[in-house]
């Protein structure tokens, strides 16, 4: 089996996404996607990666991963890492289709038949316009499945709605406006009280039967983050996520020693070298690895095993595309230390199916995989319509 073409599709309805399709000479394809700065990723893939991988015979994810490792740009989730991550996921998908096995099986699993999911309370248009982690990139805030507006304005009602669906975990970020107001340097008492009301209303509505993850998006200075974590302690959040930037490891370590809430981090950490000091510091209780941003499944499974070595569960990140989400599910099905999977119901019910079909079935807050080979996905042919997505293809000369 020889790689003969690399195709990218950038949907006009989700500017941050770059879908990657690897074509083999036997007609099989492998799917991946990269999230944020999609045009830059597209350029990188066609100008740098395609000449390196097109023509390869029976490409293995490990060999290609080693070949694509950049000389610079490997210490963070930059364009090279995100592009390589998408190609790596596509190679695993291709390998699965070639062998007739699911990716979970190729990864040494499955170690389970199903995995619980929690809902990240974003709306359909969340992070659609830019790669900024700011409220200006939160979307229209109107319409169906607008869970972000709901958690800000009707948190108890939203919690009951999610509970009725069978979900037992939800993530909210009611402190972000206050972080923007002070560049994360301080939180005023009225801002703290307003944000805490979101969490207390959820507790009043569904009690302790709902895991509540509080997301701080790494927007805070250490002292302000400590104050927020202390204030959250009575509400027993399942975790507080990214209270400060995860590369401030010494500060994160002292914060975790000071507060009585579990800390989750990792979606922006890159590879084993990104995670190792976090785990050695003892600062984190849960590793929220992003399969694509960390460099692909090849690296993510090593991160997952590193986490297992430190007795840390993984809870893979979503919000970075449906193909990455499918890869997360296969990793979680294979990994004994997978706790649960992040999902966004508003994405799963709006734009994710416009990219691909065959995503895992979720019922009563639990996901199950199909036995279809590879990732089990089928790309939506509508994406090749120029009015729907920008398409670019690189082929080897003889293809
Ligand atoms: Mg997060």
Short mmCIF file of C-alpha atoms and ligand atoms in Angstrom, two decimals:
data_model
loop_
_atom_site.label_atom_id
_atom_site.label_comp_id
_atom_site.label_asym_id
_atom_site.label_seq_id
_atom_site.Cartn_x
_atom_site.Cartn_y
_atom_site.Cartn_z
CA UNK A 1 0.00 0.00 0.00
CA UNK A 2 1.53 3.29 -1.13
CA UNK A 3 0.53 6.84 -0.19
CA UNK A 4 -0.38 8.70 -3.37
CA UNK A 5 -2.21 11.87 -2.32
CA UNK A 6 -2.71 14.24 0.59
CA UNK A 7 -5.99 16.14 0.50
CA UNK A 8 -7.07 18.93 2.84
CA UNK A 9 -10.51 20.45 3.33
CA UNK A 10 -11.13 23.64 5.27
CA UNK A 11 -14.90 23.98 5.90
CA UNK A 12 -16.26 27.48 5.49
CA UNK A 13 -18.62 26.82 8.41
CA UNK A 14 -15.71 26.11 10.83
CA UNK A 15 -12.72 28.29 9.98
CA UNK A 16 -10.42 26.68 12.55
CA UNK A 17 -10.61 23.15 11.13
CA UNK A 18 -8.34 21.53 8.54
CA UNK A 19 -9.48 18.01 7.58
CA UNK A 20 -6.68 15.77 6.31
CA UNK A 21 -7.34 12.83 4.00
CA UNK A 22 -4.49 10.50 3.06
CA UNK A 23 -5.11 8.46 -0.09
CA UNK A 24 -3.43 5.13 -0.80
CA UNK A 25 -2.98 3.46 -4.17
CA UNK A 26 -5.42 0.68 -3.19
CA UNK A 27 -8.24 3.20 -2.85
CA UNK A 28 -8.23 3.30 0.94
CA UNK A 29 -8.20 6.61 2.79
CA UNK A 30 -7.17 7.69 6.27
CA UNK A 31 -8.75 10.65 8.08
CA UNK A 32 -7.35 13.22 10.48
CA UNK A 33 -8.04 16.82 11.42
CA UNK A 34 -6.10 19.77 12.81
CA UNK A 35 -7.61 22.62 14.81
CA UNK A 36 -6.62 26.31 14.92
CA UNK A 37 -4.97 28.36 12.19
CA UNK A 38 -6.19 25.94 9.57
CA UNK A 39 -4.70 27.82 6.58
CA UNK A 40 -1.22 27.70 8.12
CA UNK A 41 -1.60 23.98 8.82
CA UNK A 42 -2.79 23.44 5.25
CA UNK A 43 0.30 25.20 3.87
CA UNK A 44 2.62 23.25 6.15
CA UNK A 45 1.08 19.93 5.12
CA UNK A 46 1.23 20.54 1.36
CA UNK A 47 4.58 22.32 1.25
CA UNK A 48 6.53 20.28 3.79
CA UNK A 49 4.78 17.04 4.71
CA UNK A 50 3.38 15.88 1.36
CA UNK A 51 6.82 15.69 -0.34
CA UNK A 52 8.09 13.62 2.59
CA UNK A 53 5.30 11.08 2.84
CA UNK A 54 3.82 10.68 -0.65
CA UNK A 55 5.23 7.57 -2.24
CA UNK A 56 5.89 5.80 1.07
CA UNK A 57 5.09 2.08 1.00
CA UNK A 58 3.09 0.71 3.96
CA UNK A 59 3.75 3.78 6.09
CA UNK A 60 3.77 3.02 9.81
CA UNK A 61 2.69 5.74 12.25
CA UNK A 62 5.87 5.33 14.32
CA UNK A 63 8.21 5.65 11.34
CA UNK A 64 6.40 8.65 9.87
CA UNK A 65 6.15 10.30 13.29
CA UNK A 66 9.91 10.05 13.67
CA UNK A 67 10.47 11.34 10.13
CA UNK A 68 8.19 14.36 10.61
CA UNK A 69 9.62 15.39 14.00
CA UNK A 70 10.53 19.06 13.41
CA UNK A 71 13.97 20.51 14.18
CA UNK A 72 12.22 23.51 15.73
CA UNK A 73 8.62 23.89 16.81
CA UNK A 74 8.36 20.63 18.76
CA UNK A 75 7.99 22.05 22.29
CA UNK A 76 4.49 23.41 21.90
CA UNK A 77 1.36 22.64 19.94
CA UNK A 78 2.42 24.76 16.96
CA UNK A 79 1.53 24.34 13.32
CA UNK A 80 4.05 21.53 12.81
CA UNK A 81 2.80 19.51 15.77
CA UNK A 82 -0.86 19.99 14.94
CA UNK A 83 -0.30 19.12 11.29
CA UNK A 84 1.79 16.10 12.20
CA UNK A 85 -0.88 15.07 14.71
CA UNK A 86 -3.54 15.08 11.99
CA UNK A 87 -1.35 13.04 9.63
CA UNK A 88 -0.55 10.56 12.40
CA UNK A 89 -4.25 10.02 13.20
CA UNK A 90 -4.92 9.53 9.48
CA UNK A 91 -2.15 6.91 9.28
CA UNK A 92 -3.65 4.93 12.19
CA UNK A 93 -7.05 5.14 10.48
CA UNK A 94 -5.52 3.93 7.22
CA UNK A 95 -3.72 1.09 8.97
CA UNK A 96 -6.98 0.03 10.57
CA UNK A 97 -8.80 -0.02 7.25
CA UNK A 98 -5.94 -1.92 5.63
CA UNK A 99 -5.96 -4.62 8.33
CA UNK A 100 -9.70 -4.67 8.99
CA UNK A 101 -9.16 -3.76 12.66
CA UNK A 102 -10.41 -0.91 14.80
CA UNK A 103 -7.79 1.59 15.92
CA UNK A 104 -8.60 0.61 19.53
CA UNK A 105 -7.54 -2.94 18.62
CA UNK A 106 -4.37 -1.75 16.90
CA UNK A 107 -3.50 0.18 20.07
CA UNK A 108 -3.55 -3.05 22.06
CA UNK A 109 -7.14 -2.84 23.25
CA UNK A 110 -9.91 -2.81 23.74
CA UNK A 111 -9.68 -2.81 27.50
CA UNK A 112 -13.34 -1.87 27.86
CA UNK A 113 -16.58 -1.90 25.86
CA UNK A 114 -17.76 1.59 26.71
CA UNK A 115 -16.67 4.81 28.36
CA UNK A 116 -18.54 7.58 30.16
CA UNK A 117 -18.58 11.06 28.68
CA UNK A 118 -19.10 14.47 30.21
CA UNK A 119 -20.54 17.52 28.50
CA UNK A 120 -18.57 20.68 27.91
CA UNK A 121 -21.21 23.39 27.98
CA UNK A 122 -20.33 25.29 24.80
CA UNK A 123 -22.68 26.38 22.05
CA UNK A 124 -22.49 25.30 18.39
CA UNK A 125 -20.50 28.40 17.35
CA UNK A 126 -17.97 28.25 20.18
CA UNK A 127 -14.36 28.92 18.99
CA UNK A 128 -15.34 29.15 15.36
CA UNK A 129 -13.92 32.50 14.28
CA UNK A 130 -10.36 32.58 15.60
CA UNK A 131 -7.92 30.71 17.82
CA UNK A 132 -8.35 33.15 20.70
CA UNK A 133 -9.42 31.86 24.10
CA UNK A 134 -11.60 34.88 24.75
CA UNK A 135 -15.32 35.54 25.21
CA UNK A 136 -15.33 37.33 21.84
CA UNK A 137 -14.81 33.86 20.32
CA UNK A 138 -17.70 32.19 22.14
CA UNK A 139 -20.13 32.38 19.22
CA UNK A 140 -23.59 33.81 18.67
CA UNK A 141 -24.94 32.72 22.05
CA UNK A 142 -28.41 32.12 20.58
CA UNK A 143 -30.31 29.17 19.21
CA UNK A 144 -30.61 25.49 20.01
CA UNK A 145 -27.93 23.73 22.09
CA UNK A 146 -26.52 27.03 23.29
CA UNK A 147 -25.24 25.47 26.51
CA UNK A 148 -22.78 28.31 27.17
CA UNK A 149 -25.53 30.90 27.50
CA UNK A 150 -27.47 28.34 29.52
CA UNK A 151 -24.73 27.78 32.09
CA UNK A 152 -24.19 31.51 32.49
CA UNK A 153 -27.88 32.38 32.80
CA UNK A 154 -29.74 29.18 33.79
CA UNK A 155 -27.14 26.79 35.28
CA UNK A 156 -29.59 24.80 37.41
CA UNK A 157 -32.00 24.31 34.51
CA UNK A 158 -29.14 23.21 32.24
CA UNK A 159 -27.85 20.77 34.87
CA UNK A 160 -31.28 19.17 35.12
CA UNK A 161 -31.52 18.94 31.34
CA UNK A 162 -28.13 17.22 31.07
CA UNK A 163 -29.01 14.95 33.98
CA UNK A 164 -32.23 13.93 32.23
CA UNK A 165 -30.12 12.90 29.19
CA UNK A 166 -28.15 10.57 31.43
CA UNK A 167 -25.06 12.78 31.62
CA UNK A 168 -23.31 12.82 35.00
CA UNK A 169 -20.58 15.34 34.26
CA UNK A 170 -20.56 18.92 32.98
CA UNK A 171 -17.88 21.54 32.44
CA UNK A 172 -18.40 25.29 32.86
CA UNK A 173 -16.15 28.40 32.81
CA UNK A 174 -18.00 31.16 34.70
CA UNK A 175 -14.78 32.95 35.78
CA UNK A 176 -13.48 33.90 32.30
CA UNK A 177 -15.13 37.33 32.09
CA UNK A 178 -13.45 38.32 35.34
CA UNK A 179 -10.10 37.07 34.03
CA UNK A 180 -10.48 39.22 30.94
CA UNK A 181 -11.36 42.27 33.03
CA UNK A 182 -8.10 42.19 35.00
CA UNK A 183 -5.82 40.18 32.67
CA UNK A 184 -6.05 37.48 35.33
CA UNK A 185 -4.35 39.57 37.99
CA UNK A 186 -7.21 39.73 40.52
CA UNK A 187 -10.83 38.79 41.05
CA UNK A 188 -13.13 41.19 42.84
CA UNK A 189 -15.56 39.87 45.51
CA UNK A 190 -18.62 40.60 43.35
CA UNK A 191 -17.07 38.77 40.37
CA UNK A 192 -16.21 35.80 42.57
CA UNK A 193 -19.73 35.66 44.02
CA UNK A 194 -21.33 35.87 40.56
CA UNK A 195 -19.23 33.02 39.16
CA UNK A 196 -19.71 30.85 42.26
CA UNK A 197 -23.48 31.16 41.86
CA UNK A 198 -23.20 29.13 38.65
CA UNK A 199 -21.64 26.25 40.55
CA UNK A 200 -23.94 26.57 43.57
CA UNK A 201 -27.03 26.61 41.33
CA UNK A 202 -25.85 23.39 39.67
CA UNK A 203 -25.36 21.79 43.09
CA UNK A 204 -28.80 23.01 44.22
CA UNK A 205 -30.37 21.51 41.08
CA UNK A 206 -28.73 18.09 40.91
CA UNK A 207 -26.75 17.78 44.14
CA UNK A 208 -23.59 15.69 44.07
CA UNK A 209 -25.00 13.41 41.36
CA UNK A 210 -23.30 15.56 38.71
CA UNK A 211 -19.52 15.85 38.39
CA UNK A 212 -18.74 19.54 37.88
CA UNK A 213 -15.52 20.48 36.11
CA UNK A 214 -14.60 24.13 36.45
CA UNK A 215 -12.48 25.40 33.55
CA UNK A 216 -10.18 28.39 34.14
CA UNK A 217 -8.46 28.25 30.72
CA UNK A 218 -5.04 29.13 32.15
CA UNK A 219 -6.09 32.79 32.28
CA UNK A 220 -5.15 33.52 35.90
CA UNK A 221 -2.15 34.58 37.92
CA UNK A 222 -1.22 32.18 40.72
CA UNK A 223 -2.61 34.15 43.68
CA UNK A 224 -5.97 34.83 41.99
CA UNK A 225 -6.24 31.18 40.95
CA UNK A 226 -5.57 30.06 44.54
CA UNK A 227 -8.35 32.36 45.74
CA UNK A 228 -10.80 30.90 43.18
CA UNK A 229 -9.86 27.32 44.03
CA UNK A 230 -10.34 27.96 47.76
CA UNK A 231 -13.74 29.52 47.07
CA UNK A 232 -14.75 26.44 45.03
CA UNK A 233 -13.75 23.92 47.71
CA UNK A 234 -17.16 23.80 49.48
CA UNK A 235 -18.83 22.85 46.17
CA UNK A 236 -16.47 19.91 45.62
CA UNK A 237 -15.79 20.30 41.90
CA UNK A 238 -14.59 17.10 40.29
CA UNK A 239 -11.61 19.11 39.10
CA UNK A 240 -10.44 22.63 38.41
CA UNK A 241 -8.92 22.71 34.92
CA UNK A 242 -5.91 24.80 33.90
CA UNK A 243 -6.02 27.25 36.83
CA UNK A 244 -2.83 28.80 35.47
CA UNK A 245 -0.78 28.17 32.34
CA UNK A 246 0.45 24.58 32.43
CA UNK A 247 4.01 25.55 31.52
CA UNK A 248 4.29 27.46 34.83
CA UNK A 249 4.99 24.12 36.48
CA UNK A 250 6.59 25.39 39.69
CA UNK A 251 3.67 27.77 40.28
CA UNK A 252 1.17 25.02 39.49
CA UNK A 253 2.93 22.76 41.99
CA UNK A 254 2.75 25.33 44.79
CA UNK A 255 -0.89 26.08 43.89
CA UNK A 256 -1.85 22.42 44.08
CA UNK A 257 -0.17 22.14 47.50
CA UNK A 258 -2.20 25.11 48.74
CA UNK A 259 -5.70 24.21 47.55
CA UNK A 260 -8.15 21.43 48.33
CA UNK A 261 -9.46 20.75 44.81
CA UNK A 262 -8.05 18.29 42.23
CA UNK A 263 -6.23 19.88 39.31
CA UNK A 264 -6.60 18.77 35.68
CA UNK A 265 -4.33 19.96 32.92
CA UNK A 266 -2.71 18.81 29.70
CA UNK A 267 -4.72 19.75 26.60
CA UNK A 268 -1.99 22.23 25.61
CA UNK A 269 0.94 20.12 26.82
CA UNK A 270 2.95 18.56 24.02
CA UNK A 271 4.19 15.01 24.12
CA UNK A 272 5.89 13.04 26.86
CA UNK A 273 8.39 15.82 27.46
CA UNK A 274 5.52 18.26 28.01
CA UNK A 275 3.77 15.97 30.47
CA UNK A 276 6.70 14.47 32.38
CA UNK A 277 7.53 17.53 34.55
CA UNK A 278 3.82 18.09 35.23
CA UNK A 279 3.50 14.54 36.48
CA UNK A 280 6.79 14.59 38.43
CA UNK A 281 5.68 17.77 40.18
CA UNK A 282 2.65 16.01 41.65
CA UNK A 283 0.58 19.05 40.66
CA UNK A 284 -1.98 17.31 38.48
CA UNK A 285 -4.56 14.66 39.28
CA UNK A 286 -5.93 14.20 35.74
CA UNK A 287 -4.24 14.45 32.33
CA UNK A 288 -6.52 16.07 29.73
CA UNK A 289 -4.35 15.11 26.76
CA UNK A 290 -5.45 16.31 23.31
CA UNK A 291 -4.66 13.54 20.84
CA UNK A 292 -3.99 15.94 17.96
CA UNK A 293 -2.36 18.87 19.75
CA UNK A 294 0.07 16.55 21.52
CA UNK A 295 1.30 15.14 18.20
CA UNK A 296 -1.10 12.35 17.24
CA UNK A 297 -2.11 8.94 18.57
CA UNK A 298 1.46 7.69 18.40
CA UNK A 299 2.52 10.24 21.01
CA UNK A 300 -0.78 10.35 22.90
CA UNK A 301 -0.65 6.66 23.77
CA UNK A 302 2.85 7.15 25.15
CA UNK A 303 1.58 10.09 27.20
CA UNK A 304 -1.29 7.89 28.41
CA UNK A 305 1.14 5.20 29.48
CA UNK A 306 3.38 7.78 31.15
CA UNK A 307 0.34 9.01 33.07
CA UNK A 308 -0.43 5.43 34.09
CA UNK A 309 3.12 5.13 35.43
CA UNK A 310 2.33 8.06 37.75
CA UNK A 311 -1.11 6.62 38.66
CA UNK A 312 -2.82 9.46 36.81
CA UNK A 313 -5.98 8.83 34.75
CA UNK A 314 -6.37 10.39 31.33
CA UNK A 315 -9.51 12.29 30.31
CA UNK A 316 -8.87 13.21 26.66
CA UNK A 317 -9.76 16.68 25.42
CA UNK A 318 -12.43 17.43 22.82
CA UNK A 319 -13.27 20.68 20.95
CA UNK A 320 -10.62 20.08 18.26
CA UNK A 321 -12.65 18.27 15.59
CA UNK A 322 -14.73 15.13 15.08
CA UNK A 323 -11.89 12.99 13.73
CA UNK A 324 -9.70 13.82 16.71
CA UNK A 325 -12.66 13.00 18.96
CA UNK A 326 -13.03 9.58 17.32
CA UNK A 327 -9.29 8.99 17.84
CA UNK A 328 -9.73 9.96 21.51
CA UNK A 329 -12.45 7.35 21.90
CA UNK A 330 -10.27 4.63 20.39
CA UNK A 331 -7.41 5.60 22.70
CA UNK A 332 -9.72 5.58 25.71
CA UNK A 333 -11.13 2.19 24.76
CA UNK A 334 -7.58 0.83 24.63
CA UNK A 335 -6.19 2.51 27.77
CA UNK A 336 -7.00 1.00 31.18
CA UNK A 337 -6.33 4.39 32.84
CA UNK A 338 -8.91 6.31 30.78
CA UNK A 339 -11.40 7.93 33.15
CA UNK A 340 -13.90 9.47 30.78
CA UNK A 341 -14.10 11.38 27.51
CA UNK A 342 -14.88 15.06 27.04
CA UNK A 343 -17.66 15.72 24.51
CA UNK A 344 -19.67 18.74 23.42
CA UNK A 345 -23.28 17.82 22.70
CA UNK A 346 -23.81 21.04 20.74
CA UNK A 347 -20.96 20.07 18.38
CA UNK A 348 -22.11 16.46 18.11
CA UNK A 349 -25.59 17.67 17.12
CA UNK A 350 -24.57 20.41 14.69
CA UNK A 351 -21.24 20.73 12.88
CA UNK A 352 -19.39 17.49 13.75
CA UNK A 353 -21.77 15.37 11.57
CA UNK A 354 -21.24 17.82 8.70
CA UNK A 355 -17.60 16.66 8.65
CA UNK A 356 -17.98 12.91 9.06
CA UNK A 357 -20.47 10.23 10.00
CA UNK A 358 -19.81 7.16 12.15
CA UNK A 359 -18.95 8.91 15.41
CA UNK A 360 -19.39 6.82 18.55
CA UNK A 361 -22.94 6.34 19.78
CA UNK A 362 -23.65 8.08 23.08
CA UNK A 363 -26.60 7.04 25.20
CA UNK A 364 -27.23 7.75 28.89
CA UNK A 365 -23.85 9.46 29.10
CA UNK A 366 -21.97 6.40 27.85
CA UNK A 367 -20.23 5.97 24.50
CA UNK A 368 -19.78 2.75 22.54
CA UNK A 369 -17.71 2.24 19.40
CA UNK A 370 -18.70 0.47 16.24
CA UNK A 371 -16.62 -2.43 14.98
CA UNK A 372 -15.93 -0.66 11.68
CA UNK A 373 -12.23 -0.75 10.79
CA UNK A 374 -9.98 2.21 11.48
CA UNK A 375 -11.71 5.07 13.24
CA UNK A 376 -15.05 3.98 11.78
CA UNK A 377 -15.72 7.34 10.13
CA UNK A 378 -16.91 8.29 6.65
CA UNK A 379 -16.11 11.75 5.34
CA UNK A 380 -19.09 13.81 4.23
CA UNK A 381 -18.80 14.15 0.44
CA UNK A 382 -20.50 17.57 0.59
CA UNK A 383 -17.21 18.92 1.91
CA UNK A 384 -15.71 18.62 -1.56
CA UNK A 385 -18.19 21.19 -2.85
CA UNK A 386 -16.20 24.45 -3.25
CA UNK A 387 -19.06 26.39 -1.71
CA UNK A 388 -18.76 24.28 1.45
CA UNK A 389 -15.01 23.94 1.94
CA UNK A 390 -11.67 25.05 0.53
CA UNK A 391 -9.98 22.00 -1.01
CA UNK A 392 -6.32 21.41 -1.85
CA UNK A 393 -4.70 18.20 -3.06
CA UNK A 394 -1.06 17.15 -3.38
CA UNK A 395 -0.31 14.05 -5.46
CA UNK A 396 2.81 12.18 -6.38
CA UNK A 397 3.66 12.61 -10.05
CA UNK A 398 2.86 9.02 -10.97
CA UNK A 399 -0.51 8.96 -9.17
MG1 LIG B 1 -9.83 22.80 28.73
#
